[in-house]
PDB file of C-alpha atoms in Angstrom:
ATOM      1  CA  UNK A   1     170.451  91.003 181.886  1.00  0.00           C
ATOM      2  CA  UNK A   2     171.365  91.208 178.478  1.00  0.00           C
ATOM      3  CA  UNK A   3     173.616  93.715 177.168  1.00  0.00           C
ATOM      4  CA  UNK A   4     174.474  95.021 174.101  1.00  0.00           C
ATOM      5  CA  UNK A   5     177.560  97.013 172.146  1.00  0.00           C
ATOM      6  CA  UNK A   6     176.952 100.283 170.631  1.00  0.00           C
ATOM      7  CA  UNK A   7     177.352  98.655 167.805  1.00  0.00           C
ATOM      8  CA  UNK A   8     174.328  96.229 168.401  1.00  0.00           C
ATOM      9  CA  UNK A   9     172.429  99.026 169.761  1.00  0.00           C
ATOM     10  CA  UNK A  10     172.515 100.670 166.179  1.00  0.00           C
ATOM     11  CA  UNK A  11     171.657  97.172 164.741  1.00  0.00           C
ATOM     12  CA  UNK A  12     168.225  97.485 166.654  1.00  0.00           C
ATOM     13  CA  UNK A  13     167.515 100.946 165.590  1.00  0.00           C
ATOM     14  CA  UNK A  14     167.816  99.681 162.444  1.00  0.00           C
ATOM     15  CA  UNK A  15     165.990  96.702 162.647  1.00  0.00           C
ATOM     16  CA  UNK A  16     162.919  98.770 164.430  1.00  0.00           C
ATOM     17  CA  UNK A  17     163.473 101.036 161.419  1.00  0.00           C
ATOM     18  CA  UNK A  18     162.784  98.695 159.077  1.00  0.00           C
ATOM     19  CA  UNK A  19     159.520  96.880 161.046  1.00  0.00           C
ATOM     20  CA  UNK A  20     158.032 100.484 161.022  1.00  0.00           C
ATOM     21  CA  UNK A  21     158.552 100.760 157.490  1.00  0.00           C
ATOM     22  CA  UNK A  22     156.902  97.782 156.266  1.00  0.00           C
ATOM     23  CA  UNK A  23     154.135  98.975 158.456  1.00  0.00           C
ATOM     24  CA  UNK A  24     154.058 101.957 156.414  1.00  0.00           C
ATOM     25  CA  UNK A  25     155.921 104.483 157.472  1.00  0.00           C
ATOM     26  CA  UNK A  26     159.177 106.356 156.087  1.00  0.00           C
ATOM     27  CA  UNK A  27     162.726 107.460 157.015  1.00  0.00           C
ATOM     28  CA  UNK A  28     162.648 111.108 156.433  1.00  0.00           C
ATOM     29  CA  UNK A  29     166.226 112.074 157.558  1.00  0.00           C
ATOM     30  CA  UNK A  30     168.775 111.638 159.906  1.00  0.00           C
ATOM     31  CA  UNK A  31     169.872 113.077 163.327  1.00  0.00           C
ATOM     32  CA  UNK A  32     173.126 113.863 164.734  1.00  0.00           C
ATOM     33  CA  UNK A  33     172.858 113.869 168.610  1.00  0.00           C
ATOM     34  CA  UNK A  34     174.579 113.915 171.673  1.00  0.00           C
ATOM     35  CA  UNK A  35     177.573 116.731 171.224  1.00  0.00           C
ATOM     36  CA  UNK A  36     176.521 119.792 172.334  1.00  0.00           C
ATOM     37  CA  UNK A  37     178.034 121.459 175.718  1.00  0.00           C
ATOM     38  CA  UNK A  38     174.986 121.791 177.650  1.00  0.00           C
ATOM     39  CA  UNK A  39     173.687 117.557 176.212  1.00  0.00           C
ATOM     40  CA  UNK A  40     176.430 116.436 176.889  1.00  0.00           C
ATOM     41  CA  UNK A  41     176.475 117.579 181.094  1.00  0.00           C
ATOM     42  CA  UNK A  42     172.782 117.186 181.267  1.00  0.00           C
ATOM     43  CA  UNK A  43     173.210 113.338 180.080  1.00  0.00           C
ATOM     44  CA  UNK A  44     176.311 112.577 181.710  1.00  0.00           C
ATOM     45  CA  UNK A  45     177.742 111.484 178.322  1.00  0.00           C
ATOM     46  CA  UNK A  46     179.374 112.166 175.421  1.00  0.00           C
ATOM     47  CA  UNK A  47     178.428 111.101 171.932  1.00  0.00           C
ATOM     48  CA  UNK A  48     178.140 112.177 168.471  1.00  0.00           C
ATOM     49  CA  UNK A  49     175.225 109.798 167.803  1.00  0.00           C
ATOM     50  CA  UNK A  50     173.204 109.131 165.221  1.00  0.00           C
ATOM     51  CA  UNK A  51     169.074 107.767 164.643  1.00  0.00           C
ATOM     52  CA  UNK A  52     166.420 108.627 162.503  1.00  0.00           C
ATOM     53  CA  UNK A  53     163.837 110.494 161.504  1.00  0.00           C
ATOM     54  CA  UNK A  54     160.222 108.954 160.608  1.00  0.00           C
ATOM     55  CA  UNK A  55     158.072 111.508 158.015  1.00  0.00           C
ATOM     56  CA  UNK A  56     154.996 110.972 160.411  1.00  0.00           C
ATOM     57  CA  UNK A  57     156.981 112.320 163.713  1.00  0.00           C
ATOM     58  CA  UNK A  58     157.156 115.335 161.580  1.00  0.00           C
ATOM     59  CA  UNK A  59     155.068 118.481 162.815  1.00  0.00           C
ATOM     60  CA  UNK A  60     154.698 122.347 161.271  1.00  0.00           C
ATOM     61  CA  UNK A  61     155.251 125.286 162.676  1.00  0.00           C
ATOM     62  CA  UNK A  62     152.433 126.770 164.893  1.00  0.00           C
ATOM     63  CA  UNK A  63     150.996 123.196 166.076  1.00  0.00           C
ATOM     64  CA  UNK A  64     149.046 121.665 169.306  1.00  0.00           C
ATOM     65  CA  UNK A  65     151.191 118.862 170.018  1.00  0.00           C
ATOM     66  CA  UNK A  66     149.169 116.303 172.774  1.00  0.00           C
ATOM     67  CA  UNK A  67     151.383 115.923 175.653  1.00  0.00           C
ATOM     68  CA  UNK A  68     149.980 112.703 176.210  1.00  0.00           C
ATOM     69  CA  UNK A  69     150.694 111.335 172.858  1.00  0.00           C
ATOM     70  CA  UNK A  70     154.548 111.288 173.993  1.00  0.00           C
ATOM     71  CA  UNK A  71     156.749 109.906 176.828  1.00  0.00           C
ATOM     72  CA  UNK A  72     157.841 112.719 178.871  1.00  0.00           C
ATOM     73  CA  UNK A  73     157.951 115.567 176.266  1.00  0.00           C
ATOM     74  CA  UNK A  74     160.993 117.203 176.119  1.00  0.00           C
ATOM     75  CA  UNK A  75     162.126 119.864 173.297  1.00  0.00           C
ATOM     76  CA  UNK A  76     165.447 120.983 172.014  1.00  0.00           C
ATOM     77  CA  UNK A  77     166.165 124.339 170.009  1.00  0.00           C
ATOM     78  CA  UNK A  78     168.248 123.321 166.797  1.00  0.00           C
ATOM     79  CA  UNK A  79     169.341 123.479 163.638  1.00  0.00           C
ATOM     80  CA  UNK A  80     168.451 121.363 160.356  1.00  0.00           C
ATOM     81  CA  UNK A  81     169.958 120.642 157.374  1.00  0.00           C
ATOM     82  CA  UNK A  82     168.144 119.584 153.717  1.00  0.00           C
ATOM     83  CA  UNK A  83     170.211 117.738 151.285  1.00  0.00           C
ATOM     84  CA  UNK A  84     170.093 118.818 148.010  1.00  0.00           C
ATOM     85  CA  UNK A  85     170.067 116.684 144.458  1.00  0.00           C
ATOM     86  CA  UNK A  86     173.643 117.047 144.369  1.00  0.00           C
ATOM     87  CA  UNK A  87     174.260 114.835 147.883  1.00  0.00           C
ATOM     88  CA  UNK A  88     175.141 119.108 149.361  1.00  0.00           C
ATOM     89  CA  UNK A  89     173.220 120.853 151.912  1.00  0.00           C
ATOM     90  CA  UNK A  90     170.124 122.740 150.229  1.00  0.00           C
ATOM     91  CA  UNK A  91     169.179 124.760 152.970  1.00  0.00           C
ATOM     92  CA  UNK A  92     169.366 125.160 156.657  1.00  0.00           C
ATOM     93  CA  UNK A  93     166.826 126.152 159.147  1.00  0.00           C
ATOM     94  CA  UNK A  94     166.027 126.508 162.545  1.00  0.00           C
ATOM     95  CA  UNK A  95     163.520 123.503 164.017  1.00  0.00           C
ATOM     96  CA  UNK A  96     162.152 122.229 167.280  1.00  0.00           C
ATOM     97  CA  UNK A  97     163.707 118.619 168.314  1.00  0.00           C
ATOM     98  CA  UNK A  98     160.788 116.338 169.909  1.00  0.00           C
ATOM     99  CA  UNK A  99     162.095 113.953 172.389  1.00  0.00           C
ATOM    100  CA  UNK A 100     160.887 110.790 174.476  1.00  0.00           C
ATOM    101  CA  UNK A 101     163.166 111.787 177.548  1.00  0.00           C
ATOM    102  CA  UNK A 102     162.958 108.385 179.478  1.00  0.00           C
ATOM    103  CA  UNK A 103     165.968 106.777 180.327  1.00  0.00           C
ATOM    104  CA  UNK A 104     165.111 102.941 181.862  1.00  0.00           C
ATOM    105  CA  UNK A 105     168.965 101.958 183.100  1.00  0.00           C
ATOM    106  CA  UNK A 106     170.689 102.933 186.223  1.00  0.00           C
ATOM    107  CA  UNK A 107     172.570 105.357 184.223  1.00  0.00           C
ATOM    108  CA  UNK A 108     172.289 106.969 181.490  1.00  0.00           C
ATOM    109  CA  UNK A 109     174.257 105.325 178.833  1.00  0.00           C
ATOM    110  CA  UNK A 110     175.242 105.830 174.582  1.00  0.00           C
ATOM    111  CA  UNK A 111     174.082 102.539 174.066  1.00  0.00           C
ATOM    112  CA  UNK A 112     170.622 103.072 175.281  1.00  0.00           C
ATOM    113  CA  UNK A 113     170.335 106.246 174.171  1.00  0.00           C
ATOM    114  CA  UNK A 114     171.289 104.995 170.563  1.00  0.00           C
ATOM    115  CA  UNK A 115     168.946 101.538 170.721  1.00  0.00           C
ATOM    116  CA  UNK A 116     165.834 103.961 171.497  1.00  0.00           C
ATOM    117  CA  UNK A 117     166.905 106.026 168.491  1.00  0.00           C
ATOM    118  CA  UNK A 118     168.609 109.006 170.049  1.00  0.00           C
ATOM    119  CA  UNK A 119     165.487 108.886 172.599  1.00  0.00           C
ATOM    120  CA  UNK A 120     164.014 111.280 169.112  1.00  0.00           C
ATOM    121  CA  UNK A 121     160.125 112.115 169.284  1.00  0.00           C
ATOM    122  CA  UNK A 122     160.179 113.718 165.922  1.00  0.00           C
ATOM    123  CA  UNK A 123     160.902 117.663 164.884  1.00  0.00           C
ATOM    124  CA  UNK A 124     158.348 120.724 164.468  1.00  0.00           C
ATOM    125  CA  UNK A 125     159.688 122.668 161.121  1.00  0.00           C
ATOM    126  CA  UNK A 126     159.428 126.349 160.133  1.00  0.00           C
ATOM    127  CA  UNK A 127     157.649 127.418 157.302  1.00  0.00           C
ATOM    128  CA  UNK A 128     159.142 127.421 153.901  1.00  0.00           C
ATOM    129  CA  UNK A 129     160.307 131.100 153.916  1.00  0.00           C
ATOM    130  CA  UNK A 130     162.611 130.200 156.746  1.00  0.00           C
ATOM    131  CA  UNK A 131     164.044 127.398 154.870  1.00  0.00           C
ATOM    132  CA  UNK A 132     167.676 129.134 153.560  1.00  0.00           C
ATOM    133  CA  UNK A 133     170.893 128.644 152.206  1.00  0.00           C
ATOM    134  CA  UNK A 134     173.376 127.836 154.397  1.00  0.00           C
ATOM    135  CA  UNK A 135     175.305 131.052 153.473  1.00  0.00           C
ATOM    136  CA  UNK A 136     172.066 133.047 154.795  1.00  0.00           C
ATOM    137  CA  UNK A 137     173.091 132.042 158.353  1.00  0.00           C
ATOM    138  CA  UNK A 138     176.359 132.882 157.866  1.00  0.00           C
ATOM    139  CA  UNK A 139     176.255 135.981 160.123  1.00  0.00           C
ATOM    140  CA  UNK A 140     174.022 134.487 162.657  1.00  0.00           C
ATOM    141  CA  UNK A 141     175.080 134.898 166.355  1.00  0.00           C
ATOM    142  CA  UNK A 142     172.477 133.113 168.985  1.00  0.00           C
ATOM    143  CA  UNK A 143     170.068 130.223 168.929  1.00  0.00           C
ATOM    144  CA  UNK A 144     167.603 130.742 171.851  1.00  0.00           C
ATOM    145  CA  UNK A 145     164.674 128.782 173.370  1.00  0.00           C
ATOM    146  CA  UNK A 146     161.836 130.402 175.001  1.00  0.00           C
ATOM    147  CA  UNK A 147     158.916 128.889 176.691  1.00  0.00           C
ATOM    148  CA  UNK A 148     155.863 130.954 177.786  1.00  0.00           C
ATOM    149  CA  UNK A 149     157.691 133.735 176.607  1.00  0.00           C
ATOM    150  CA  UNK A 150     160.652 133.261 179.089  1.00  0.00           C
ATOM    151  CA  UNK A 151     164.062 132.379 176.916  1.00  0.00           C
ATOM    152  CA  UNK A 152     165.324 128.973 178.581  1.00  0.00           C
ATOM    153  CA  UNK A 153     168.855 128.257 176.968  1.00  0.00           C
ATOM    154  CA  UNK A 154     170.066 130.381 173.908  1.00  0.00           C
ATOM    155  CA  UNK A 155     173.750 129.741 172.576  1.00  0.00           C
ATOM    156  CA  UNK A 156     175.664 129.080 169.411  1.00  0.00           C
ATOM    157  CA  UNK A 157     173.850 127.884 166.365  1.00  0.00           C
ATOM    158  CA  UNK A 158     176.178 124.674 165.924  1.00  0.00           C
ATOM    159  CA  UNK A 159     177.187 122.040 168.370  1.00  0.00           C
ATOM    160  CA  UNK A 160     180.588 120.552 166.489  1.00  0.00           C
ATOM    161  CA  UNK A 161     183.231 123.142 165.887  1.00  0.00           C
ATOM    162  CA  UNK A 162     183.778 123.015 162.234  1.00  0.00           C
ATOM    163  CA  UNK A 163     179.672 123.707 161.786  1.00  0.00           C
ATOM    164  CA  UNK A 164     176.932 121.971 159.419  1.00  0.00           C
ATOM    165  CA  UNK A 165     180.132 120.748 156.721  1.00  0.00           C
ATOM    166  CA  UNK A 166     181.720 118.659 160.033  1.00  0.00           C
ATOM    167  CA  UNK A 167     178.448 117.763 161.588  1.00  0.00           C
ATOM    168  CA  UNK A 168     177.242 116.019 157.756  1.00  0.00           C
ATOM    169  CA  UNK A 169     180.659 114.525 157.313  1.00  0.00           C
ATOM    170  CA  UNK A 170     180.747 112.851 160.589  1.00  0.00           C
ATOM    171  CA  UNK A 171     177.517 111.580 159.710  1.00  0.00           C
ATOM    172  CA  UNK A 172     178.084 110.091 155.962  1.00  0.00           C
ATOM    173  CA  UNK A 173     181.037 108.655 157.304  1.00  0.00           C
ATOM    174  CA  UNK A 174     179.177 106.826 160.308  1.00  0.00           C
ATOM    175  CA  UNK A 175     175.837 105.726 158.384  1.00  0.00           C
ATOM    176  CA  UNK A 176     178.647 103.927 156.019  1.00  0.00           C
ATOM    177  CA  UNK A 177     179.619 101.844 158.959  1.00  0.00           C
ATOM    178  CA  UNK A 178     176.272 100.460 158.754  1.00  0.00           C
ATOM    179  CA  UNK A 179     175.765 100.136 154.830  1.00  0.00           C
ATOM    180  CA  UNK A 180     173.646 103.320 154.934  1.00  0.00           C
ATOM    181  CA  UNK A 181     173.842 106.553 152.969  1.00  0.00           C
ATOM    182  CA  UNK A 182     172.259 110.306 152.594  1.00  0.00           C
ATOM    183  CA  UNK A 183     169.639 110.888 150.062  1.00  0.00           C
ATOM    184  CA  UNK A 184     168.331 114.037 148.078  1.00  0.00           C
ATOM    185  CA  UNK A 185     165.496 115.615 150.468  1.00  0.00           C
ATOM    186  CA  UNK A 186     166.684 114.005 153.803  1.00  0.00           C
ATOM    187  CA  UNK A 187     166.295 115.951 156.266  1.00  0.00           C
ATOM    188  CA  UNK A 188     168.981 116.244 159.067  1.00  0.00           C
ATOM    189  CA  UNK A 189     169.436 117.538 162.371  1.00  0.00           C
ATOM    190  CA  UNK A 190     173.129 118.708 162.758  1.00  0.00           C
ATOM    191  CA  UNK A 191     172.874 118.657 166.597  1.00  0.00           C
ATOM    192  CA  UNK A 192     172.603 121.311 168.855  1.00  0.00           C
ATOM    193  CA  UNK A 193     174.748 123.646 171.382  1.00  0.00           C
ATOM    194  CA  UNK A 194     171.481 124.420 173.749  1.00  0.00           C
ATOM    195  CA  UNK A 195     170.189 121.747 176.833  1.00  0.00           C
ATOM    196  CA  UNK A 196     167.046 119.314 176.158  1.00  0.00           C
ATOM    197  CA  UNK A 197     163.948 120.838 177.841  1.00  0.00           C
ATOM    198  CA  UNK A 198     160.728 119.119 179.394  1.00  0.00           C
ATOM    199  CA  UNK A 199     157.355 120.508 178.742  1.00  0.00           C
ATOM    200  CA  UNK A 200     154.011 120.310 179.937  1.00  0.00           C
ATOM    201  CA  UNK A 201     150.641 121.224 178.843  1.00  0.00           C
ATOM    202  CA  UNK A 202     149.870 124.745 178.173  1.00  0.00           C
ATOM    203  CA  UNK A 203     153.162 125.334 177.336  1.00  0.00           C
ATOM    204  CA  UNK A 204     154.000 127.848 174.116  1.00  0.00           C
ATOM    205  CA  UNK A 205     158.007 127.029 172.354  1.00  0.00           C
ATOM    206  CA  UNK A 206     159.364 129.601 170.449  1.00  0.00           C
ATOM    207  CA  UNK A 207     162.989 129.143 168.844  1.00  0.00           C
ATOM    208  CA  UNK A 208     164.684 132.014 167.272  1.00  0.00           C
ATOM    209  CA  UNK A 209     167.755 133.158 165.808  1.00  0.00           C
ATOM    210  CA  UNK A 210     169.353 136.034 166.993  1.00  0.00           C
ATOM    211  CA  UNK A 211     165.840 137.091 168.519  1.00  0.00           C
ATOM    212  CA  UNK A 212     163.854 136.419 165.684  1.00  0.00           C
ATOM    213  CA  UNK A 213     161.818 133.913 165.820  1.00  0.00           C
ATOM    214  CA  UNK A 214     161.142 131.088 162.915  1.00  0.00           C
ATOM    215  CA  UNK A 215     159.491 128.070 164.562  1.00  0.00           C
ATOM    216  CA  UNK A 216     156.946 127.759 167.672  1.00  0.00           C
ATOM    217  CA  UNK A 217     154.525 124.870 169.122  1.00  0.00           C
ATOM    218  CA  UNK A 218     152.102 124.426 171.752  1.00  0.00           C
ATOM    219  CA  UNK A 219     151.707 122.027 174.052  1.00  0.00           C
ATOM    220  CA  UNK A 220     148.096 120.425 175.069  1.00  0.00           C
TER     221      UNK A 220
END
């Protein structure tokens, strides 16, 4: 069997990137993965990571996701980033993380998880309103997850100690490995502090900050 370095793991994200552009489709962001607490146990591993984000895995708050359209849905509670025209972050918002939560080695390994793009599905965003400066979260306590109504995980709103400003650092500085760089309007994922979720049809996701909630899907 074949195996690859991390660093030829990111080398077929990339490449797979680039085929499903030419088909048509777009890089919308970035996501930094892989460093929360409760990830981190659940996966046996420790990153950060990083993949991408493709504009038509993006979903709106309040849609019927078809559980069949994914490989073993699984959902994270998390917070997002927007960069702004001047390369800082624009706003920050809550978001649901869409995942295809299939693992095909022995273990579970960094190298897979990377070359299947941080195993990402996609992300279900809040509505505009919810869409706020940075400094707007600034007394924020708890990021929960509830599903059917029953909160799953709830915790800190950011996964690396130093917040959003480490989390975005950390990730200019390891997309320039790679020749890559942040754009106005990307949208990024700063990674989360909460454990990765499956879901099955009929189920409702709410996340919420500090019991309010700002972003919801349902399953089908």
């Amino acid at each position: 069997m074949l195996a690859l370095t991390l660093r030829e793991s990111y080398q077929l994200q990339m490449e797979v990137a680039r085929l499903r552009c030419a088909a048509g489709d777009v890089v919308a962001g970035y996501k930094v993965g892989c460093i929360g607490p409760a990830v981190k146990e659940q996966f046996g591993m420790s990153g950060p990571i990083h993949a991408r984000l493709f504009r038509s895995e993006l979903r709106s708050s309040g849609d019927r996701l078809r559980h069949s359209a994914y490989a073993n849905l699984a959902i994270e509670g998390e917070m997002a980033l927007r960069i702004g025209s001047d390369g800082g972050i624009a706003a920050a918002f809550p978001v649901i993380e869409l995942h295809h939560f299939v693992f095909r080695g022995q273990r579970k390994t960094l190298v897979e998880l990377v070359a299947n793009n941080g195993i990402n599905a996609g992300a279900v965003l809040p509505q505009n309103d919810a869409m706020m400066t940075l400094a707007r979260w600034t007394n924020a306590e708890r990021l929960s997850v509830a599903i059917n109504g029953a909160v799953v995980d709830a915790g800190a709103l950011w996964a690396m100690p130093g917040g959003p400003v480490e989390a975005l650092d950390w990730l200019r500085s390891d997309l320039a490995r790679f020749g890559a760089a942040l754009t106005p309007g990307d949208l990024i994922l700063a990674g989360t502090s909460l454990g990765l979720f499956p879901v099955r049809p009929g189920d409702h996701v709410v996340v919420s900050v500090d019991d309010q909630p700002y972003v919801d899907c349902h399953i089908v």
